[in-house]
mmCIF file with all atom_site columns, C-alpha atoms in Angstrom:
data_model
loop_
_atom_site.group_PDB
_atom_site.id
_atom_site.type_symbol
_atom_site.label_atom_id
_atom_site.label_alt_id
_atom_site.label_comp_id
_atom_site.label_asym_id
_atom_site.label_entity_id
_atom_site.label_seq_id
_atom_site.pdbx_PDB_ins_code
_atom_site.Cartn_x
_atom_site.Cartn_y
_atom_site.Cartn_z
_atom_site.occupancy
_atom_site.B_iso_or_equiv
_atom_site.pdbx_formal_charge
_atom_site.auth_seq_id
_atom_site.auth_comp_id
_atom_site.auth_asym_id
_atom_site.auth_atom_id
_atom_site.pdbx_PDB_model_num
ATOM 1   C CA . MET A 1 1   ? -1.421  6.914   -42.156 1.00 44.00 ? 20  MET A CA 1
ATOM 2   C CA . ALA A 1 2   ? -2.631  10.472  -42.178 1.00 46.00 ? 21  ALA A CA 1
ATOM 3   C CA . LEU A 1 3   ? -5.653  11.354  -40.098 1.00 43.00 ? 22  LEU A CA 1
ATOM 4   C CA . LYS A 1 4   ? -8.538  12.861  -42.012 1.00 45.00 ? 23  LYS A CA 1
ATOM 5   C CA . LYS A 1 5   ? -9.636  16.229  -40.714 1.00 47.00 ? 24  LYS A CA 1
ATOM 6   C CA . LEU A 1 6   ? -13.306 16.142  -39.747 1.00 41.00 ? 25  LEU A CA 1
ATOM 7   C CA . SER A 1 7   ? -15.738 18.689  -41.024 1.00 47.00 ? 26  SER A CA 1
ATOM 8   C CA . GLU A 1 8   ? -17.644 20.703  -38.460 1.00 48.00 ? 27  GLU A CA 1
ATOM 9   C CA . ASP A 1 9   ? -20.796 18.822  -39.438 1.00 46.00 ? 28  ASP A CA 1
ATOM 10  C CA . GLN A 1 10  ? -19.119 15.435  -38.814 1.00 41.00 ? 29  GLN A CA 1
ATOM 11  C CA . GLN A 1 11  ? -17.791 16.594  -35.486 1.00 40.00 ? 30  GLN A CA 1
ATOM 12  C CA . ARG A 1 12  ? -21.189 17.928  -34.465 1.00 39.00 ? 31  ARG A CA 1
ATOM 13  C CA . ARG A 1 13  ? -22.935 14.658  -35.355 1.00 41.00 ? 32  ARG A CA 1
ATOM 14  C CA . GLY A 1 14  ? -20.239 12.607  -33.628 1.00 39.00 ? 33  GLY A CA 1
ATOM 15  C CA . LEU A 1 15  ? -19.447 10.482  -36.652 1.00 35.00 ? 34  LEU A CA 1
ATOM 16  C CA . ALA A 1 16  ? -15.697 10.841  -36.139 1.00 37.00 ? 35  ALA A CA 1
ATOM 17  C CA . GLY A 1 17  ? -15.001 10.051  -39.799 1.00 36.00 ? 36  GLY A CA 1
ATOM 18  C CA . LEU A 1 18  ? -16.686 6.652   -39.717 1.00 35.00 ? 37  LEU A CA 1
ATOM 19  C CA . ARG A 1 19  ? -18.877 5.563   -42.595 1.00 36.00 ? 38  ARG A CA 1
ATOM 20  C CA . LYS A 1 20  ? -22.552 5.353   -41.832 1.00 40.00 ? 39  LYS A CA 1
ATOM 21  C CA . ARG A 1 21  ? -23.754 1.793   -41.381 1.00 35.00 ? 40  ARG A CA 1
ATOM 22  C CA . LYS A 1 22  ? -26.721 0.619   -43.394 1.00 38.00 ? 41  LYS A CA 1
ATOM 23  C CA . LYS A 1 23  ? -28.228 -0.973  -40.268 1.00 38.00 ? 42  LYS A CA 1
ATOM 24  C CA . PRO A 1 24  ? -27.563 0.473   -36.834 1.00 36.00 ? 43  PRO A CA 1
ATOM 25  C CA . ARG A 1 25  ? -25.760 -1.848  -34.484 1.00 35.00 ? 44  ARG A CA 1
ATOM 26  C CA . THR A 1 26  ? -27.865 -3.088  -31.608 1.00 35.00 ? 45  THR A CA 1
ATOM 27  C CA . VAL A 1 27  ? -26.384 -3.511  -28.197 1.00 35.00 ? 46  VAL A CA 1
ATOM 28  C CA . GLU A 1 28  ? -27.374 -6.927  -26.874 1.00 38.00 ? 47  GLU A CA 1
ATOM 29  C CA . PHE A 1 29  ? -26.372 -6.317  -23.294 1.00 40.00 ? 48  PHE A CA 1
ATOM 30  C CA . ILE A 1 30  ? -28.765 -3.488  -22.514 1.00 41.00 ? 49  ILE A CA 1
ATOM 31  C CA . THR A 1 31  ? -30.197 -4.225  -19.089 1.00 53.00 ? 50  THR A CA 1
ATOM 32  C CA . ASP A 1 32  ? -33.931 -4.075  -18.599 1.00 71.00 ? 51  ASP A CA 1
ATOM 33  C CA . GLU A 1 33  ? -34.777 -1.524  -15.903 1.00 79.00 ? 52  GLU A CA 1
ATOM 34  C CA . GLU A 1 34  ? -37.196 -3.978  -14.288 1.00 82.00 ? 53  GLU A CA 1
ATOM 35  C CA . ASN A 1 35  ? -34.381 -6.485  -13.824 1.00 82.00 ? 54  ASN A CA 1
ATOM 36  C CA . LEU A 1 36  ? -32.217 -3.853  -12.165 1.00 87.00 ? 55  LEU A CA 1
ATOM 37  C CA . VAL A 1 37  ? -35.009 -2.978  -9.762  1.00 88.00 ? 56  VAL A CA 1
ATOM 38  C CA . ALA A 1 38  ? -35.556 -6.680  -8.996  1.00 88.00 ? 57  ALA A CA 1
ATOM 39  C CA . HIS A 1 39  ? -31.811 -7.173  -8.501  1.00 90.00 ? 58  HIS A CA 1
ATOM 40  C CA . THR A 1 40  ? -31.668 -4.273  -6.047  1.00 91.00 ? 59  THR A CA 1
ATOM 41  C CA . GLN A 1 41  ? -34.629 -5.656  -4.084  1.00 93.00 ? 60  GLN A CA 1
ATOM 42  C CA . ILE A 1 42  ? -33.126 -9.155  -4.026  1.00 94.00 ? 61  ILE A CA 1
ATOM 43  C CA . GLU A 1 43  ? -29.758 -7.802  -2.912  1.00 95.00 ? 62  GLU A CA 1
ATOM 44  C CA . LYS A 1 44  ? -31.436 -5.849  -0.116  1.00 95.00 ? 63  LYS A CA 1
ATOM 45  C CA . GLY A 1 45  ? -33.544 -8.874  0.823   1.00 95.00 ? 64  GLY A CA 1
ATOM 46  C CA . TYR A 1 46  ? -37.283 -9.237  0.395   1.00 95.00 ? 65  TYR A CA 1
ATOM 47  C CA . ALA A 1 47  ? -39.534 -8.112  3.211   1.00 94.00 ? 66  ALA A CA 1
ATOM 48  C CA . TYR A 1 48  ? -41.537 -10.768 5.049   1.00 94.00 ? 67  TYR A CA 1
ATOM 49  C CA . ASN A 1 49  ? -44.800 -9.855  3.306   1.00 93.00 ? 68  ASN A CA 1
ATOM 50  C CA . VAL A 1 50  ? -43.376 -11.051 -0.042  1.00 93.00 ? 69  VAL A CA 1
ATOM 51  C CA . HIS A 1 51  ? -43.344 -14.567 1.373   1.00 92.00 ? 70  HIS A CA 1
ATOM 52  C CA . GLU A 1 52  ? -46.977 -14.245 2.452   1.00 93.00 ? 71  GLU A CA 1
ATOM 53  C CA . SER A 1 53  ? -47.980 -13.117 -1.030  1.00 93.00 ? 72  SER A CA 1
ATOM 54  C CA . LEU A 1 54  ? -46.140 -16.012 -2.681  1.00 95.00 ? 73  LEU A CA 1
ATOM 55  C CA . ILE A 1 55  ? -47.630 -18.590 -0.307  1.00 95.00 ? 74  ILE A CA 1
ATOM 56  C CA . THR A 1 56  ? -51.093 -17.285 -1.169  1.00 95.00 ? 75  THR A CA 1
ATOM 57  C CA . GLN A 1 57  ? -50.453 -17.162 -4.928  1.00 95.00 ? 76  GLN A CA 1
ATOM 58  C CA . LEU A 1 58  ? -48.860 -20.606 -5.069  1.00 96.00 ? 77  LEU A CA 1
ATOM 59  C CA . GLU A 1 59  ? -51.309 -22.118 -2.566  1.00 96.00 ? 78  GLU A CA 1
ATOM 60  C CA . LEU A 1 60  ? -48.484 -23.620 -0.518  1.00 96.00 ? 79  LEU A CA 1
ATOM 61  C CA . SER A 1 61  ? -48.090 -24.493 3.126   1.00 96.00 ? 80  SER A CA 1
ATOM 62  C CA . GLU A 1 62  ? -45.280 -22.828 5.061   1.00 95.00 ? 81  GLU A CA 1
ATOM 63  C CA . ILE A 1 63  ? -43.511 -26.204 5.214   1.00 96.00 ? 82  ILE A CA 1
ATOM 64  C CA . ASN A 1 64  ? -43.520 -26.594 1.424   1.00 96.00 ? 83  ASN A CA 1
ATOM 65  C CA . PHE A 1 65  ? -42.637 -22.963 0.846   1.00 96.00 ? 84  PHE A CA 1
ATOM 66  C CA . SER A 1 66  ? -39.687 -23.077 3.230   1.00 96.00 ? 85  SER A CA 1
ATOM 67  C CA . ARG A 1 67  ? -38.416 -26.254 1.502   1.00 96.00 ? 86  ARG A CA 1
ATOM 68  C CA . LEU A 1 68  ? -38.571 -24.536 -1.885  1.00 95.00 ? 87  LEU A CA 1
ATOM 69  C CA . ILE A 1 69  ? -36.509 -21.564 -0.727  1.00 95.00 ? 88  ILE A CA 1
ATOM 70  C CA . GLY A 1 70  ? -34.091 -23.782 1.182   1.00 95.00 ? 89  GLY A CA 1
ATOM 71  C CA . ILE A 1 71  ? -34.737 -22.855 4.797   1.00 96.00 ? 90  ILE A CA 1
ATOM 72  C CA . SER A 1 72  ? -36.363 -24.506 7.781   1.00 96.00 ? 91  SER A CA 1
ATOM 73  C CA . VAL A 1 73  ? -39.794 -23.504 9.057   1.00 96.00 ? 92  VAL A CA 1
ATOM 74  C CA . SER A 1 74  ? -38.201 -22.133 12.225  1.00 96.00 ? 93  SER A CA 1
ATOM 75  C CA . THR A 1 75  ? -35.894 -19.903 10.146  1.00 96.00 ? 94  THR A CA 1
ATOM 76  C CA . LEU A 1 76  ? -38.931 -18.783 8.155   1.00 96.00 ? 95  LEU A CA 1
ATOM 77  C CA . LYS A 1 77  ? -40.676 -17.807 11.391  1.00 94.00 ? 96  LYS A CA 1
ATOM 78  C CA . ARG A 1 78  ? -37.564 -15.893 12.545  1.00 94.00 ? 97  ARG A CA 1
ATOM 79  C CA . ARG A 1 79  ? -37.747 -13.781 9.379   1.00 94.00 ? 98  ARG A CA 1
ATOM 80  C CA . ARG A 1 80  ? -41.113 -12.388 10.535  1.00 93.00 ? 99  ARG A CA 1
ATOM 81  C CA . GLY A 1 81  ? -40.822 -8.626  10.813  1.00 91.00 ? 100 GLY A CA 1
ATOM 82  C CA . GLY A 1 82  ? -37.446 -8.655  9.070   1.00 94.00 ? 101 GLY A CA 1
ATOM 83  C CA . ARG A 1 83  ? -35.925 -9.439  5.721   1.00 96.00 ? 102 ARG A CA 1
ATOM 84  C CA . PHE A 1 84  ? -34.911 -12.554 3.863   1.00 97.00 ? 103 PHE A CA 1
ATOM 85  C CA . THR A 1 85  ? -31.305 -13.091 2.801   1.00 97.00 ? 104 THR A CA 1
ATOM 86  C CA . THR A 1 86  ? -30.184 -12.396 -0.748  1.00 96.00 ? 105 THR A CA 1
ATOM 87  C CA . GLU A 1 87  ? -30.175 -16.133 -1.554  1.00 96.00 ? 106 GLU A CA 1
ATOM 88  C CA . GLU A 1 88  ? -33.659 -16.677 -0.125  1.00 96.00 ? 107 GLU A CA 1
ATOM 89  C CA . SER A 1 89  ? -34.962 -13.617 -1.957  1.00 95.00 ? 108 SER A CA 1
ATOM 90  C CA . ASP A 1 90  ? -33.449 -14.873 -5.209  1.00 95.00 ? 109 ASP A CA 1
ATOM 91  C CA . ARG A 1 91  ? -35.243 -18.210 -4.794  1.00 95.00 ? 110 ARG A CA 1
ATOM 92  C CA . MET A 1 92  ? -38.530 -16.377 -4.160  1.00 95.00 ? 111 MET A CA 1
ATOM 93  C CA . TYR A 1 93  ? -37.953 -14.271 -7.272  1.00 94.00 ? 112 TYR A CA 1
ATOM 94  C CA . ARG A 1 94  ? -37.340 -17.480 -9.240  1.00 93.00 ? 113 ARG A CA 1
ATOM 95  C CA . LEU A 1 95  ? -40.650 -18.896 -7.972  1.00 94.00 ? 114 LEU A CA 1
ATOM 96  C CA . GLN A 1 96  ? -42.554 -15.746 -8.903  1.00 94.00 ? 115 GLN A CA 1
ATOM 97  C CA . LYS A 1 97  ? -41.031 -15.567 -12.381 1.00 93.00 ? 116 LYS A CA 1
ATOM 98  C CA . LEU A 1 98  ? -41.841 -19.233 -13.020 1.00 95.00 ? 117 LEU A CA 1
ATOM 99  C CA . LEU A 1 99  ? -45.424 -18.738 -11.848 1.00 96.00 ? 118 LEU A CA 1
ATOM 100 C CA . ASP A 1 100 ? -45.771 -15.713 -14.142 1.00 94.00 ? 119 ASP A CA 1
ATOM 101 C CA . ARG A 1 101 ? -44.376 -17.650 -17.110 1.00 95.00 ? 120 ARG A CA 1
ATOM 102 C CA . THR A 1 102 ? -46.626 -20.644 -16.421 1.00 96.00 ? 121 THR A CA 1
ATOM 103 C CA . GLU A 1 103 ? -49.691 -18.397 -16.191 1.00 95.00 ? 122 GLU A CA 1
ATOM 104 C CA . GLU A 1 104 ? -48.713 -16.813 -19.493 1.00 94.00 ? 123 GLU A CA 1
ATOM 105 C CA . VAL A 1 105 ? -48.295 -20.148 -21.305 1.00 95.00 ? 124 VAL A CA 1
ATOM 106 C CA . LEU A 1 106 ? -51.338 -21.854 -19.782 1.00 95.00 ? 125 LEU A CA 1
ATOM 107 C CA . GLU A 1 107 ? -53.429 -18.685 -19.881 1.00 94.00 ? 126 GLU A CA 1
ATOM 108 C CA . GLY A 1 108 ? -54.643 -18.605 -16.317 1.00 95.00 ? 127 GLY A CA 1
ATOM 109 C CA . HIS A 1 109 ? -53.739 -18.766 -12.661 1.00 96.00 ? 128 HIS A CA 1
ATOM 110 C CA . GLU A 1 110 ? -55.681 -21.896 -11.698 1.00 97.00 ? 129 GLU A CA 1
ATOM 111 C CA . ALA A 1 111 ? -54.330 -23.857 -14.677 1.00 97.00 ? 130 ALA A CA 1
ATOM 112 C CA . ALA A 1 112 ? -50.800 -22.734 -13.812 1.00 97.00 ? 131 ALA A CA 1
ATOM 113 C CA . ILE A 1 113 ? -51.080 -23.817 -10.165 1.00 97.00 ? 132 ILE A CA 1
ATOM 114 C CA . GLU A 1 114 ? -52.492 -27.204 -11.105 1.00 98.00 ? 133 GLU A CA 1
ATOM 115 C CA . TRP A 1 115 ? -49.779 -27.709 -13.730 1.00 97.00 ? 134 TRP A CA 1
ATOM 116 C CA . LEU A 1 116 ? -46.951 -26.705 -11.385 1.00 98.00 ? 135 LEU A CA 1
ATOM 117 C CA . LYS A 1 117 ? -48.165 -29.126 -8.701  1.00 97.00 ? 136 LYS A CA 1
ATOM 118 C CA . SER A 1 118 ? -48.779 -32.162 -10.935 1.00 97.00 ? 137 SER A CA 1
ATOM 119 C CA . PRO A 1 119 ? -46.087 -34.704 -11.906 1.00 97.00 ? 138 PRO A CA 1
ATOM 120 C CA . LYS A 1 120 ? -44.959 -34.456 -15.528 1.00 97.00 ? 139 LYS A CA 1
ATOM 121 C CA . ARG A 1 121 ? -43.717 -37.355 -17.643 1.00 95.00 ? 140 ARG A CA 1
ATOM 122 C CA . ALA A 1 122 ? -41.261 -35.004 -19.390 1.00 95.00 ? 141 ALA A CA 1
ATOM 123 C CA . LEU A 1 123 ? -39.727 -34.239 -15.966 1.00 96.00 ? 142 LEU A CA 1
ATOM 124 C CA . ASN A 1 124 ? -39.382 -37.900 -14.917 1.00 96.00 ? 143 ASN A CA 1
ATOM 125 C CA . GLU A 1 125 ? -42.684 -37.766 -13.033 1.00 97.00 ? 144 GLU A CA 1
ATOM 126 C CA . ARG A 1 126 ? -41.517 -34.854 -10.902 1.00 97.00 ? 145 ARG A CA 1
ATOM 127 C CA . LYS A 1 127 ? -43.660 -31.838 -10.095 1.00 97.00 ? 146 LYS A CA 1
ATOM 128 C CA . PRO A 1 128 ? -42.418 -28.683 -11.817 1.00 98.00 ? 147 PRO A CA 1
ATOM 129 C CA . ILE A 1 129 ? -42.662 -26.691 -8.591  1.00 97.00 ? 148 ILE A CA 1
ATOM 130 C CA . ASP A 1 130 ? -40.292 -29.141 -6.867  1.00 96.00 ? 149 ASP A CA 1
ATOM 131 C CA . LEU A 1 131 ? -37.614 -28.390 -9.448  1.00 96.00 ? 150 LEU A CA 1
ATOM 132 C CA . THR A 1 132 ? -37.508 -24.720 -8.515  1.00 94.00 ? 151 THR A CA 1
ATOM 133 C CA . ILE A 1 133 ? -34.979 -25.369 -5.767  1.00 92.00 ? 152 ILE A CA 1
ATOM 134 C CA . SER A 1 134 ? -32.204 -25.146 -8.380  1.00 93.00 ? 153 SER A CA 1
ATOM 135 C CA . GLU A 1 135 ? -31.509 -22.984 -11.400 1.00 93.00 ? 154 GLU A CA 1
ATOM 136 C CA . ALA A 1 136 ? -31.004 -26.143 -13.470 1.00 95.00 ? 155 ALA A CA 1
ATOM 137 C CA . GLY A 1 137 ? -34.441 -27.389 -12.448 1.00 96.00 ? 156 GLY A CA 1
ATOM 138 C CA . VAL A 1 138 ? -36.068 -24.069 -13.329 1.00 96.00 ? 157 VAL A CA 1
ATOM 139 C CA . HIS A 1 139 ? -34.356 -24.221 -16.711 1.00 96.00 ? 158 HIS A CA 1
ATOM 140 C CA . GLU A 1 140 ? -35.880 -27.660 -17.379 1.00 97.00 ? 159 GLU A CA 1
ATOM 141 C CA . VAL A 1 141 ? -39.349 -26.423 -16.443 1.00 97.00 ? 160 VAL A CA 1
ATOM 142 C CA . GLU A 1 142 ? -38.925 -23.359 -18.671 1.00 96.00 ? 161 GLU A CA 1
ATOM 143 C CA . GLN A 1 143 ? -37.836 -25.601 -21.541 1.00 96.00 ? 162 GLN A CA 1
ATOM 144 C CA . LEU A 1 144 ? -40.960 -27.721 -21.062 1.00 97.00 ? 163 LEU A CA 1
ATOM 145 C CA . LEU A 1 145 ? -43.155 -24.606 -20.999 1.00 96.00 ? 164 LEU A CA 1
ATOM 146 C CA . GLY A 1 146 ? -41.507 -23.461 -24.225 1.00 94.00 ? 165 GLY A CA 1
ATOM 147 C CA . ARG A 1 147 ? -42.330 -26.770 -25.888 1.00 95.00 ? 166 ARG A CA 1
ATOM 148 C CA . ILE A 1 148 ? -45.925 -26.531 -24.707 1.00 94.00 ? 167 ILE A CA 1
ATOM 149 C CA . GLU A 1 149 ? -46.177 -22.947 -25.937 1.00 91.00 ? 168 GLU A CA 1
ATOM 150 C CA . HIS A 1 150 ? -44.977 -23.989 -29.383 1.00 91.00 ? 169 HIS A CA 1
ATOM 151 C CA . GLY A 1 151 ? -47.242 -27.029 -29.578 1.00 87.00 ? 170 GLY A CA 1
ATOM 152 C CA . ILE A 1 152 ? -44.503 -29.635 -29.276 1.00 86.00 ? 171 ILE A CA 1
ATOM 153 C CA . PHE A 1 153 ? -45.790 -32.815 -27.667 1.00 72.00 ? 172 PHE A CA 1
ATOM 154 C CA . SER A 1 154 ? -44.150 -33.261 -24.264 1.00 64.00 ? 173 SER A CA 1
#
């Protein structure tokens, strides 16, 4: 097969002899800059003050907070002045994202906190916040929030 010589115009526009598409192709794997920033912070490890902010926002005790991120209270106290591990930071990020999503769906902070801390029939009478210890649990809570958002009885 003979190669078609490109005109100067085609070369300049970078078409390389390809036909123009009616609809431009979208790239589905473009990474959101915010996610990259969050990933970098998680990888580095959150500073101790992030935990204090989350405890305040979620209205949790240190005992409950430490359980949700999978560490003991004594380990939590040892983090004071330092940084959390990548895994601990990822769990805190998961908590924050779920709180944000719940506030969005329920249209308010107080409603979100009450909802997260109350047992739900759709979750086998478990509290949504208690399911945040695993990615699978978070997925179930997000699914329930999606149903609520779309008016599906749950």
